[in-house]
PDB file of C-alpha atoms in Angstrom:
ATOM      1  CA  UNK A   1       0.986 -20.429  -0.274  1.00  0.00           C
ATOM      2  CA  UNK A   2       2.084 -22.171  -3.635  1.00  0.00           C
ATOM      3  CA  UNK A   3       0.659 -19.364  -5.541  1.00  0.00           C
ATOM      4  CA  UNK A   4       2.228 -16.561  -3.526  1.00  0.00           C
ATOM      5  CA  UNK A   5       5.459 -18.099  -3.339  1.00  0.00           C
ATOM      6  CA  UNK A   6       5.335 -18.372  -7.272  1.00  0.00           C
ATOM      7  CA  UNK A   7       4.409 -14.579  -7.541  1.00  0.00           C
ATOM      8  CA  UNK A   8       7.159 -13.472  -5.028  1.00  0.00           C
ATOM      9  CA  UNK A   9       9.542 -15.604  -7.304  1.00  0.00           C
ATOM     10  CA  UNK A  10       8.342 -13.391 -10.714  1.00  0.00           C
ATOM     11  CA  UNK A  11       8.626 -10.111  -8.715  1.00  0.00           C
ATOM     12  CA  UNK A  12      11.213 -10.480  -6.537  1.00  0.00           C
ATOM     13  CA  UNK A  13      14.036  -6.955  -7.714  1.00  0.00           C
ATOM     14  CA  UNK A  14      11.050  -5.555  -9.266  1.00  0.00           C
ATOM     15  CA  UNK A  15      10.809  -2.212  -8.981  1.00  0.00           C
ATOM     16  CA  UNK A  16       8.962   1.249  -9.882  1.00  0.00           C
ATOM     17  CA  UNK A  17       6.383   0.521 -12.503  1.00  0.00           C
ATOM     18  CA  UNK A  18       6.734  -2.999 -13.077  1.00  0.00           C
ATOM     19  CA  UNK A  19       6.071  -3.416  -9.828  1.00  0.00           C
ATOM     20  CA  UNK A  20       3.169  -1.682  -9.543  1.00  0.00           C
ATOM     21  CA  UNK A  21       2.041  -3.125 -12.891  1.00  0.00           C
ATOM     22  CA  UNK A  22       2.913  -6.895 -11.598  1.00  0.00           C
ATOM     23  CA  UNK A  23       0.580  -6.365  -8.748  1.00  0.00           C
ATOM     24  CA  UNK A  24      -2.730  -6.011 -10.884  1.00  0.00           C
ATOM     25  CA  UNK A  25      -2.661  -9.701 -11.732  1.00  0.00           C
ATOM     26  CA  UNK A  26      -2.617 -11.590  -8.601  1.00  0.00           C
ATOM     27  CA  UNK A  27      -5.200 -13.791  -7.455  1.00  0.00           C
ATOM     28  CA  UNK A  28      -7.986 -12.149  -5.365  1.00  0.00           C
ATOM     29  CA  UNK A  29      -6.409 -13.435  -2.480  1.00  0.00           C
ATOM     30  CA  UNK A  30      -3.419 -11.887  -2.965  1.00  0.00           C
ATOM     31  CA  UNK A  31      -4.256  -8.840  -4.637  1.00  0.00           C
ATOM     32  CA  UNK A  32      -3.311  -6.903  -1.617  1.00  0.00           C
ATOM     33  CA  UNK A  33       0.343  -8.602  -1.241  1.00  0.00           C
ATOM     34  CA  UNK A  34       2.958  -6.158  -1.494  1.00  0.00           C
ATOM     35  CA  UNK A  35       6.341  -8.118  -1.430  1.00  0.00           C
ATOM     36  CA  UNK A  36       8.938  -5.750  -0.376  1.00  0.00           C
ATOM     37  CA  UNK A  37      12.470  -8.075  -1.185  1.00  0.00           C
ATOM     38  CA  UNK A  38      13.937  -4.793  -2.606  1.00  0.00           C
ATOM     39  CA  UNK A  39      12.003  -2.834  -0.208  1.00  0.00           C
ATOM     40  CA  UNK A  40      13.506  -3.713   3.434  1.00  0.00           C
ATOM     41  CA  UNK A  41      14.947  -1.589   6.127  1.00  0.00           C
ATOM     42  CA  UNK A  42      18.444  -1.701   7.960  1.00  0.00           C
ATOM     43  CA  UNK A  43      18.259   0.083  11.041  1.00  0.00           C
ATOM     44  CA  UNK A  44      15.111   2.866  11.012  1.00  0.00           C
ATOM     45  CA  UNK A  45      15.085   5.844  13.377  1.00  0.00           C
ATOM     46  CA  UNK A  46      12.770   4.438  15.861  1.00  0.00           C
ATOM     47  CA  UNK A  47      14.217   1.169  16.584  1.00  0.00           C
ATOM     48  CA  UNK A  48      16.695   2.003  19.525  1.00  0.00           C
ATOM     49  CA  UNK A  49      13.664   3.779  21.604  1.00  0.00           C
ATOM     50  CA  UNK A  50      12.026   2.131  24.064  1.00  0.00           C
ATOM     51  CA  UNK A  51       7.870   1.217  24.238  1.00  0.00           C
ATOM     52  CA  UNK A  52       6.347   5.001  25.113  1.00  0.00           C
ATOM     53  CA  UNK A  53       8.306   6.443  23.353  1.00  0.00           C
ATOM     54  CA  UNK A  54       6.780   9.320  20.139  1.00  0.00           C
ATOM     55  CA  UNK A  55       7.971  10.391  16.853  1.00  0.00           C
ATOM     56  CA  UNK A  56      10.286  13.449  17.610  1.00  0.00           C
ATOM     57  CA  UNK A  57       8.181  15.514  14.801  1.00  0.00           C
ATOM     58  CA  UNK A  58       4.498  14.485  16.192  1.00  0.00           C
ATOM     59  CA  UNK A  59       5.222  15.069  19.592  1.00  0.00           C
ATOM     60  CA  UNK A  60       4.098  18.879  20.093  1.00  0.00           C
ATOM     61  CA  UNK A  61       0.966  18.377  18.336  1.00  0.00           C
ATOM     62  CA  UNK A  62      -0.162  14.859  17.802  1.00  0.00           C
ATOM     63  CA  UNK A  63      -0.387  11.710  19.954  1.00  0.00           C
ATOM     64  CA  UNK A  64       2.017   8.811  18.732  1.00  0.00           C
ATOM     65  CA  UNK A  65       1.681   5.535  21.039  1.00  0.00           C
ATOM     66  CA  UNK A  66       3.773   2.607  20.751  1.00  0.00           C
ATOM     67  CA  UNK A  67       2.219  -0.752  19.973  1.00  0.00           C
ATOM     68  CA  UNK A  68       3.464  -3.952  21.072  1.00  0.00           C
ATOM     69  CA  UNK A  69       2.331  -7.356  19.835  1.00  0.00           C
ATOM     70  CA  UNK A  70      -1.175  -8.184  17.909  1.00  0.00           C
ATOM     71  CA  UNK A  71      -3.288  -5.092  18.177  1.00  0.00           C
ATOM     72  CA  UNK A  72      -6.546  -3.956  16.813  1.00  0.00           C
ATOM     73  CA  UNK A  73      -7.380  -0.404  16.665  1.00  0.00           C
ATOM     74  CA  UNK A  74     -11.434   0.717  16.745  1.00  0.00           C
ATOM     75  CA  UNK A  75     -10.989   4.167  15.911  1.00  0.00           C
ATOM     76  CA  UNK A  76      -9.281   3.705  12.936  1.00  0.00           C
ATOM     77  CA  UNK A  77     -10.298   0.232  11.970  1.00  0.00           C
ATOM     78  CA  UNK A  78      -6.701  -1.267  11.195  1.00  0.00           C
ATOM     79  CA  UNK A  79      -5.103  -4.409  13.005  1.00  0.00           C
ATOM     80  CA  UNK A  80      -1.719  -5.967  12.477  1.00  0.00           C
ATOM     81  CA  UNK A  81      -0.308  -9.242  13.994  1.00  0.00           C
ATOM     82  CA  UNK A  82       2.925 -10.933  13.103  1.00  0.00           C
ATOM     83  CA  UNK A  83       1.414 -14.568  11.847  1.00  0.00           C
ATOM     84  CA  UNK A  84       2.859 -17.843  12.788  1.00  0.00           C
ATOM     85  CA  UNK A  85       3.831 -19.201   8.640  1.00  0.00           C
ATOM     86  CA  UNK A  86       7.119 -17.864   6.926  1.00  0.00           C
ATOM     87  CA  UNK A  87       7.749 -17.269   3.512  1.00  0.00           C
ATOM     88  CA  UNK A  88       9.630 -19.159   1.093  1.00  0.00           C
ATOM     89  CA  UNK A  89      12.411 -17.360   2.305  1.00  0.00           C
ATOM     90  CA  UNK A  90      12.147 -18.474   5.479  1.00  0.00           C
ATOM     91  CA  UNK A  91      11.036 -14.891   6.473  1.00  0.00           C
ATOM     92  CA  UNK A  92       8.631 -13.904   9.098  1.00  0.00           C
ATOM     93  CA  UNK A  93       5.441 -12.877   7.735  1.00  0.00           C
ATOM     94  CA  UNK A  94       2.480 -10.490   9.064  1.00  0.00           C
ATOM     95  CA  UNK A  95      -0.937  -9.430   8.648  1.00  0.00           C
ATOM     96  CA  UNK A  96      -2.505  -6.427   8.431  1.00  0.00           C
ATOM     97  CA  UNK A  97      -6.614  -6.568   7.916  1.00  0.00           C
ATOM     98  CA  UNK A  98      -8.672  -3.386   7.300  1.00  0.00           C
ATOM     99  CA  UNK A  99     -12.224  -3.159   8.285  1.00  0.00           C
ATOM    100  CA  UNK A 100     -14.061  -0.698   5.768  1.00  0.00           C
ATOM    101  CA  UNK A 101     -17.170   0.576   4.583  1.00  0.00           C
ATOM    102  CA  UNK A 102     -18.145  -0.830   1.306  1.00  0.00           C
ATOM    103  CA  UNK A 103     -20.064   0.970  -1.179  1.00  0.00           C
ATOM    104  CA  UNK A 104     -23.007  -0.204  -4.022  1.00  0.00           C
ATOM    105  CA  UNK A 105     -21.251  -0.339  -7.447  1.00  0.00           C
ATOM    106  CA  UNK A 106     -23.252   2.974  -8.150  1.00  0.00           C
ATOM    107  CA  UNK A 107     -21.444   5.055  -6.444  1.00  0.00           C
ATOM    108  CA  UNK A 108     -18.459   4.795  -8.466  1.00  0.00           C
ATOM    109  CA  UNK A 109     -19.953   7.412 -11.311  1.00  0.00           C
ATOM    110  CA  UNK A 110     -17.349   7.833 -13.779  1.00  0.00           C
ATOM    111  CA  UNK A 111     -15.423   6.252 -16.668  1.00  0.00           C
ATOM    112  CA  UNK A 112     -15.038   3.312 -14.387  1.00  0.00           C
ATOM    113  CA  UNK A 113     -18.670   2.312 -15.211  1.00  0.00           C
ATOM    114  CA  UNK A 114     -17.793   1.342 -18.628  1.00  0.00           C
ATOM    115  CA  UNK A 115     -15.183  -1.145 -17.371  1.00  0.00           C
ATOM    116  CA  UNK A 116     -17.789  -2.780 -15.276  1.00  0.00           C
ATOM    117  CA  UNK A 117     -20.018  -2.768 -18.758  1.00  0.00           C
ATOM    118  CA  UNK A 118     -17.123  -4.635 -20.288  1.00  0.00           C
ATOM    119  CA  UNK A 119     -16.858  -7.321 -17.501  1.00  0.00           C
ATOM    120  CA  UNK A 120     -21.001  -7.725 -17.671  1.00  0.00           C
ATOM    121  CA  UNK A 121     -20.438  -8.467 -21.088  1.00  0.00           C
ATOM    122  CA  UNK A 122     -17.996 -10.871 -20.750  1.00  0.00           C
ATOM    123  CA  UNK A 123     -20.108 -12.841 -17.896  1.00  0.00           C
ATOM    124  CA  UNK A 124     -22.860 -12.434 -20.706  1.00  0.00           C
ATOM    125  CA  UNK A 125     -20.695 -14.555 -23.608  1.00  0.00           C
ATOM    126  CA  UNK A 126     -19.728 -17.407 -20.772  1.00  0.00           C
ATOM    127  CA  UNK A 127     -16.060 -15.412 -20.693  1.00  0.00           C
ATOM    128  CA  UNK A 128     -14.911 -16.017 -16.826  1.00  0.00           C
ATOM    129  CA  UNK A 129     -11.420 -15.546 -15.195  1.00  0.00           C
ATOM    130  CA  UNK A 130      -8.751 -18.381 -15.901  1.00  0.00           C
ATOM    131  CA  UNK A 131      -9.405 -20.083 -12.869  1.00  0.00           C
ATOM    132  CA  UNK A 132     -12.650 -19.249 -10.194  1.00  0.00           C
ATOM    133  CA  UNK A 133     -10.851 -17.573  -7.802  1.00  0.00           C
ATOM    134  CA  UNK A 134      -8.698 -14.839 -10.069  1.00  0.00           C
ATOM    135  CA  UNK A 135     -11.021 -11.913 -10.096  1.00  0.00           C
ATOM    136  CA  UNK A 136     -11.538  -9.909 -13.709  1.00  0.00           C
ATOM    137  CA  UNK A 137      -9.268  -7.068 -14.347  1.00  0.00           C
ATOM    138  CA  UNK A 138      -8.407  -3.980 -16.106  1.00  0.00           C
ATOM    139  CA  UNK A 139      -5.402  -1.700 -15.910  1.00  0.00           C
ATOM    140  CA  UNK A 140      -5.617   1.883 -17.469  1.00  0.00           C
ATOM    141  CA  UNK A 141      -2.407   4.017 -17.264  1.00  0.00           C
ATOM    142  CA  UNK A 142      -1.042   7.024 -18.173  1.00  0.00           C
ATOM    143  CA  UNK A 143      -3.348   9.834 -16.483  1.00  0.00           C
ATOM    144  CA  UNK A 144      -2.396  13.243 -16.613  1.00  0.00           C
ATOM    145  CA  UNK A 145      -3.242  14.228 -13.053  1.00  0.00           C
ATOM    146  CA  UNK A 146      -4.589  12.640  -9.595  1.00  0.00           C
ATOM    147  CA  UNK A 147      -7.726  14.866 -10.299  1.00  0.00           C
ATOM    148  CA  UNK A 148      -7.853  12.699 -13.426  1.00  0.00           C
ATOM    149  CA  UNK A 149      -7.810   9.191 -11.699  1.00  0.00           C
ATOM    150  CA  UNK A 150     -10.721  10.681  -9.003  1.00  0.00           C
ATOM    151  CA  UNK A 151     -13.072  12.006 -11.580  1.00  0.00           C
ATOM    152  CA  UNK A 152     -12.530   8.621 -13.474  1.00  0.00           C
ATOM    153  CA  UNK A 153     -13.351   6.468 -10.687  1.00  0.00           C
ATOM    154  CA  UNK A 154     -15.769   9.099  -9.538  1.00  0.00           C
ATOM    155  CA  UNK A 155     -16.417   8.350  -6.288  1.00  0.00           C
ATOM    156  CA  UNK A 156     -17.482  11.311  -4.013  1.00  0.00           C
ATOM    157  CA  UNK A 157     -15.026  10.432  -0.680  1.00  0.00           C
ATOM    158  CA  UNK A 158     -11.657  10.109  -2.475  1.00  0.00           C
ATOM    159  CA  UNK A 159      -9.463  12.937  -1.977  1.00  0.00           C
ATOM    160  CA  UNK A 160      -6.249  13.825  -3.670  1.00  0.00           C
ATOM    161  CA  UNK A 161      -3.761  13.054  -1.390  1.00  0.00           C
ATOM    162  CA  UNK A 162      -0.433  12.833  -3.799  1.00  0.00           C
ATOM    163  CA  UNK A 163       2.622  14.784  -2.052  1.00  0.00           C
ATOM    164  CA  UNK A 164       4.502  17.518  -4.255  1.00  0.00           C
ATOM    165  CA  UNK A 165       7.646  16.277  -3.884  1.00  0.00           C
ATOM    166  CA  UNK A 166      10.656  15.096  -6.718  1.00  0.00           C
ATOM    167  CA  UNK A 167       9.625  14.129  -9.816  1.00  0.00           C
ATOM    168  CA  UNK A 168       6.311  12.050 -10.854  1.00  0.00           C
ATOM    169  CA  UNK A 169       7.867   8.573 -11.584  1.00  0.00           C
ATOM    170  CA  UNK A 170       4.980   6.469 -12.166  1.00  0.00           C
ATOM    171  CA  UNK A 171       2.009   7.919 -13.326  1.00  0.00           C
ATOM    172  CA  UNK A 172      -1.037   7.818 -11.783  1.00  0.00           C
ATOM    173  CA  UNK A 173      -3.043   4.845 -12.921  1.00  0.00           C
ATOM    174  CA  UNK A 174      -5.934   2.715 -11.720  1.00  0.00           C
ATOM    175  CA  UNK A 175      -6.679  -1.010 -11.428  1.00  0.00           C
ATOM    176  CA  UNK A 176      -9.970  -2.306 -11.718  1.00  0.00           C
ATOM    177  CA  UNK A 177     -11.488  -5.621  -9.846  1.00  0.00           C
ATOM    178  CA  UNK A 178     -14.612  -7.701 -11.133  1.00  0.00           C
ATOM    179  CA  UNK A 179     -16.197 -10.989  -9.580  1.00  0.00           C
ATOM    180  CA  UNK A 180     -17.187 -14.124 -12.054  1.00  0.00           C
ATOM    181  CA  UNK A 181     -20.911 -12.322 -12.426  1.00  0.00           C
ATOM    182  CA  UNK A 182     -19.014  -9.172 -14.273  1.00  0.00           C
ATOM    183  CA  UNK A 183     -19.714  -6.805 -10.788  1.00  0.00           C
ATOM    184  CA  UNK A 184     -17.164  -4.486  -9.507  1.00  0.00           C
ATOM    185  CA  UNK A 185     -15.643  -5.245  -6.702  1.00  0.00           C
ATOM    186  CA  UNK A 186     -12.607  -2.939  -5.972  1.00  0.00           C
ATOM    187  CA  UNK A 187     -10.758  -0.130  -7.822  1.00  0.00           C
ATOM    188  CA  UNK A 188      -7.220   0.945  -6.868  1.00  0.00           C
ATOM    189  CA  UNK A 189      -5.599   3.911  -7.519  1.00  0.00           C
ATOM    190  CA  UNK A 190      -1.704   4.056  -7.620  1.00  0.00           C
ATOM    191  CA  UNK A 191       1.718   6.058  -8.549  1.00  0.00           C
ATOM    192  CA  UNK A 192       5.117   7.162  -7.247  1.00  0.00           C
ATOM    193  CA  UNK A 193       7.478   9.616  -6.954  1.00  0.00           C
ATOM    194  CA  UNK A 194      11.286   9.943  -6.798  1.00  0.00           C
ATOM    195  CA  UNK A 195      13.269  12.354  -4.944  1.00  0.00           C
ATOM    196  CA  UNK A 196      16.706  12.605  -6.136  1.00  0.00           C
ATOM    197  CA  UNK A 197      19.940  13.706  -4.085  1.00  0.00           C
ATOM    198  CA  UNK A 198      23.278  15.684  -4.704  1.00  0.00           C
ATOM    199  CA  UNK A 199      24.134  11.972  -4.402  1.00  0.00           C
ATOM    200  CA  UNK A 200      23.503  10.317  -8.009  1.00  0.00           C
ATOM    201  CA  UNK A 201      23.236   7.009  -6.322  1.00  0.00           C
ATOM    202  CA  UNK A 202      20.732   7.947  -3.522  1.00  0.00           C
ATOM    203  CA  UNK A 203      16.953   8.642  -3.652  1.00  0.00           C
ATOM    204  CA  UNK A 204      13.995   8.368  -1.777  1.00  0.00           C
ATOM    205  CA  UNK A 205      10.752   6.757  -3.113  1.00  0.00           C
ATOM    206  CA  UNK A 206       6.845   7.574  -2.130  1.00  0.00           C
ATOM    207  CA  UNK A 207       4.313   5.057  -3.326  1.00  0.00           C
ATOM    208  CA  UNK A 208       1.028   6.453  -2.858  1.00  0.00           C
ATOM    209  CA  UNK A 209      -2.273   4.173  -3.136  1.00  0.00           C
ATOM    210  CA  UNK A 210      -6.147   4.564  -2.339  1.00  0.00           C
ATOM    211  CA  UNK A 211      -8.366   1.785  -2.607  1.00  0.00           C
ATOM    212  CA  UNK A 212     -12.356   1.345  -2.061  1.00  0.00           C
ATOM    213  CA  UNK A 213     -14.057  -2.116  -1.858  1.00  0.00           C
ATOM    214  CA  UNK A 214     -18.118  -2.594  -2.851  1.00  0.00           C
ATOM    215  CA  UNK A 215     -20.641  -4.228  -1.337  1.00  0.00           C
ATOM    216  CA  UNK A 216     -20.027  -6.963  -4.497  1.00  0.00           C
ATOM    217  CA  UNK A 217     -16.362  -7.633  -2.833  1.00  0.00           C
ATOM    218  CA  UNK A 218     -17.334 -11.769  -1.961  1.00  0.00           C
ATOM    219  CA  UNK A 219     -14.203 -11.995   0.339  1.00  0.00           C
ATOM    220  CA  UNK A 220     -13.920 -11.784   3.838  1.00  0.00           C
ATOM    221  CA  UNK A 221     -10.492 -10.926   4.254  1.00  0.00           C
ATOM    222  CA  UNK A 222      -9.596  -7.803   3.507  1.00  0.00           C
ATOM    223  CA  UNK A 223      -5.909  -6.493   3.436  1.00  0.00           C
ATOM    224  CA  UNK A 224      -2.180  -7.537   2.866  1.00  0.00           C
ATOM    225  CA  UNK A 225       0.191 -10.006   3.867  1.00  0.00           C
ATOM    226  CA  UNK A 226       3.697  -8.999   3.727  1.00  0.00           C
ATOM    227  CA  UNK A 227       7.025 -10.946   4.337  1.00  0.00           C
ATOM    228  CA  UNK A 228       9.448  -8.725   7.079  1.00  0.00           C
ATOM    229  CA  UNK A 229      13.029 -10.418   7.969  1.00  0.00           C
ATOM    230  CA  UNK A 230      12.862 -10.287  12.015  1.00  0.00           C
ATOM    231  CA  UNK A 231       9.655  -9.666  13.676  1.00  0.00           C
ATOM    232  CA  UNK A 232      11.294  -8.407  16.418  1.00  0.00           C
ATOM    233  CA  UNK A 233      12.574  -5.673  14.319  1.00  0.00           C
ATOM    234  CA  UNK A 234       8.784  -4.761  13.139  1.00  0.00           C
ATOM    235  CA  UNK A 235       7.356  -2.075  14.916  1.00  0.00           C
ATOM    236  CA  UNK A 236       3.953  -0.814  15.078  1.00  0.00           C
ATOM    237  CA  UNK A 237       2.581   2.891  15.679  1.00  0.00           C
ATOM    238  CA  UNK A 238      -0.524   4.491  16.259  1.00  0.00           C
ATOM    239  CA  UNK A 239      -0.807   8.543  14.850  1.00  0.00           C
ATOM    240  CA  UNK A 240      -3.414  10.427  15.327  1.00  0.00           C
ATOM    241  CA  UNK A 241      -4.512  13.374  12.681  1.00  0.00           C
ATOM    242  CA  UNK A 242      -5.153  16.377  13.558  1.00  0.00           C
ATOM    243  CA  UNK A 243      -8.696  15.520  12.891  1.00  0.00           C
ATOM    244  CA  UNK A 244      -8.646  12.568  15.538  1.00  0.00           C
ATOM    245  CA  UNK A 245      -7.915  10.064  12.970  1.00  0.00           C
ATOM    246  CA  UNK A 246      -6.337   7.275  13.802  1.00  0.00           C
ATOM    247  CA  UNK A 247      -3.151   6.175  11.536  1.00  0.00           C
ATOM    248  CA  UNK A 248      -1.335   3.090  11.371  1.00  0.00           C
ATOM    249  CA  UNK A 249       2.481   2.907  10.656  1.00  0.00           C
ATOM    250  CA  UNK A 250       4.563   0.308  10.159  1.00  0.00           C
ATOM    251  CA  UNK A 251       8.241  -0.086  10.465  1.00  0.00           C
ATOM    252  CA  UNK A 252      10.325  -2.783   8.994  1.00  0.00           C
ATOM    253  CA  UNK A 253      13.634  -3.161   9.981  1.00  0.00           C
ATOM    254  CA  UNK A 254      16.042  -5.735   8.346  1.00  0.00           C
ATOM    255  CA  UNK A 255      19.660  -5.735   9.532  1.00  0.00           C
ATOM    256  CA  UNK A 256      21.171  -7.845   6.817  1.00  0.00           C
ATOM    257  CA  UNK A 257      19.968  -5.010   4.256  1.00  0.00           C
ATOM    258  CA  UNK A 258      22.074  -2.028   3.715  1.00  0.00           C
ATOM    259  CA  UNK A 259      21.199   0.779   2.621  1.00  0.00           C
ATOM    260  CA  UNK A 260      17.832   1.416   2.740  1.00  0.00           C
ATOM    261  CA  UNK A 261      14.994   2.463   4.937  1.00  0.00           C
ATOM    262  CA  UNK A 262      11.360   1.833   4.184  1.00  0.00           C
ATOM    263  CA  UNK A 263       8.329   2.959   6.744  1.00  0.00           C
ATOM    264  CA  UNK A 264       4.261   2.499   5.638  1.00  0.00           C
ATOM    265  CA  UNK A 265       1.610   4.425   6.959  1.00  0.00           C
ATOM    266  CA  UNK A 266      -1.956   3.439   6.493  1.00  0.00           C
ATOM    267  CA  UNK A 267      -5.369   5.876   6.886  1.00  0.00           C
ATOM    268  CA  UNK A 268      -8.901   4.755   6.569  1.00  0.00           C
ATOM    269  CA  UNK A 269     -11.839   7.594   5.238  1.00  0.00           C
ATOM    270  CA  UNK A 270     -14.738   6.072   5.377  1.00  0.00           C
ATOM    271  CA  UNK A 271     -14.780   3.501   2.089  1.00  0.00           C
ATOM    272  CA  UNK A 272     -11.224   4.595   1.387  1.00  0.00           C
ATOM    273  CA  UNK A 273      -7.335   2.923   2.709  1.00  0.00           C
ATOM    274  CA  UNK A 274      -5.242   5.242   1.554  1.00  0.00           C
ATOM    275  CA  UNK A 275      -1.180   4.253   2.450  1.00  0.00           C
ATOM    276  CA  UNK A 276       2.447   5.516   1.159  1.00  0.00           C
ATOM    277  CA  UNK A 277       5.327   3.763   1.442  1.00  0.00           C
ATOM    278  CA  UNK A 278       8.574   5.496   2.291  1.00  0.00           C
ATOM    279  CA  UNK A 279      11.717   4.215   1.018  1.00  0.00           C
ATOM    280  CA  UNK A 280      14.987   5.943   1.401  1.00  0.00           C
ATOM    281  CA  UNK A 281      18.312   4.231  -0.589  1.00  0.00           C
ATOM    282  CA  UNK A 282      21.217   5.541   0.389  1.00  0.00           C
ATOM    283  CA  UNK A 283      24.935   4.307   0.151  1.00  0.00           C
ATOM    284  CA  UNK A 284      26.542   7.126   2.705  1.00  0.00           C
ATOM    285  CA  UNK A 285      24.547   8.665   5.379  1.00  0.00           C
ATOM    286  CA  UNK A 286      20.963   7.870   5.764  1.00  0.00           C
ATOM    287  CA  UNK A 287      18.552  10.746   5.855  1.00  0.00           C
ATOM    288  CA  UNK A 288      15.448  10.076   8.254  1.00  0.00           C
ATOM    289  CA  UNK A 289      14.814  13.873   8.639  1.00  0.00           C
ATOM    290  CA  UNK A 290      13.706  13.629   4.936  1.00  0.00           C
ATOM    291  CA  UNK A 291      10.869  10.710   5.721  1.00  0.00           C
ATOM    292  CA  UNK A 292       9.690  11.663   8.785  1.00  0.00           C
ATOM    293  CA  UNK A 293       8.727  15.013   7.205  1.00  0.00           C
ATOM    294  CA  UNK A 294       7.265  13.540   3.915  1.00  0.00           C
ATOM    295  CA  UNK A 295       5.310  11.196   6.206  1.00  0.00           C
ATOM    296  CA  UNK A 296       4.232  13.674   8.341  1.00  0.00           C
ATOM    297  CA  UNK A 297       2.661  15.770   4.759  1.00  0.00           C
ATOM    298  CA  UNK A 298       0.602  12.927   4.313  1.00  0.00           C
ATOM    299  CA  UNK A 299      -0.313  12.271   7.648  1.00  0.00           C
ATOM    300  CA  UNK A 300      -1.927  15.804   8.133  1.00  0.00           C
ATOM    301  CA  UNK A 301      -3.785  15.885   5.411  1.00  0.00           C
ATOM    302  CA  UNK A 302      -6.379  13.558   7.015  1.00  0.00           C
TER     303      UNK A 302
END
């Protein structure tokens, strides 16, 4: 708890990039926190319906169920449950675990090799994280494309998944994960886009990620912990793809925050968790035609 309260304290307002950047240097514990602080919703389209109830935009084609309480889901491998601790905020806090396949280190066949070269190397000359339980790391930025990022990591069941919508605000990049031995463990892919309005003030924000875990990952626990201000508020949904996946999304809902909306959705491929995060700011009239349909993009490409 001490060091995740001391990492929500250094990126707490963050936003954009140096978000995204401050993530790639948690602990391996943490490495799959996402603190939202600037991230919460007000009041989100679902929240007045009642349990039963679908998305208005999923409801011709695709089944939407509510989900009350802790649930697991088989099909799609996902389970969420609001967890007993609070932050140093006081907040409520949940949990959301993924069960995955994990791959050898050789199927990754790109670029990314040569990073796991570098960290066998380092384990070579007696060069180990700071402390035992910070995992090795290395950040490379600035890709041209998505197609880039996939033919870097090079791993045959990630797909390109990035929405064409607003303008690219952080480019594609992709953190890398070793153990003390130099062996990769996980590689992440991430960026974001920004959708501006006829309203200077107001935008939307997508944060896309994909993420696949090896057979060298040495942790149990595999997921995120996430702070959300009432956890009566936080609603749960299960979507299935047009494929029969099953999706997880997540709701947040924070009354004391206005202006802003912010839904997650969460897929599982195999070796792959692929999520986006919605967020809408607004200071008139919020706009939740706008995210359900960007969701919904996403959603049906799986």
């Amino acid at each position: 708890m001490k060091k995740q309260n001391e990492f929500e304290k250094k990126t707490t307002g963050l936003e954009g990039k140096d978000l995204l950047a401050a993530m790639n240097y948690l602990d391996e514990e943490l490495i799959e926190l996402q603190p939202q602080k600037a991230k919460r919703a007000q009041k989100l389209f679902w929240r007045e319906r009642p349990a039963g109830t679908v998305l208005k935009w999923a409801a011709a084609a695709f089944a939407l169920c509510f989900i009350g309480g802790s649930v697991a889901f088989a099909a799609s491998r996902l389970s969420v449950s609001i967890l007993d601790e609070k932050d140093s905020n006081g907040d409520n806090r949940y949990k959301l675990e993924f069960v995955v396949d994990q791959v050898p280190e050789e199927e990754l066949t790109g670029e990314v090799q040569q990073v796991k070269a570098q960290f066998m190397e380092e384990a070579a000359n007696g060069i180990f994280p700071a402390k035992d339980d910070i995992p090795r790391g290395f950040v490379k930025e600035n890709f041209a494309s998505e197609q880039d990022v996939i033919d870097y990591i090079g791993y045959a069941g990630l797909r390109k998944t990035m929405l064409d919508a607003g303008e690219l605000w952080v480019k594609p990049l992709v953190a890398v994960y070793g153990d003390r031995d130099g062996n990769l463990t996980n590689v992440a892919c991430r960026f974001a886009r920004k959708i501006n309005t006829e309203n200077e003030i107001e935008h939307f924000e997508v944060y896309q990620e994909a993420e696949i875990h090896t057979t060298k990952y040495p942790y149990d626990f595999m997921g995120r912990i996430d702070s959300v201000h009432n956890s009566e508020a936080f609603q749960k949904y299960e979507y299935v793809t047009k494929s029969g996946n099953n999706a997880l999304i997540l709701v947040l809902n924070n009354a004391d925050q206005i202006g802003q909306t912010l839904v997650t959705g969460y897929v599982i491929e195999g070796a792959v968790v692929y999520s986006i995060t919605i967020s809408h700011n607004f200071w008139t009239e919020k706009d939740t035609t706008t995210v359900e349909t960007l969701l919904k993009q996403w959603l049906e490409q799986f």
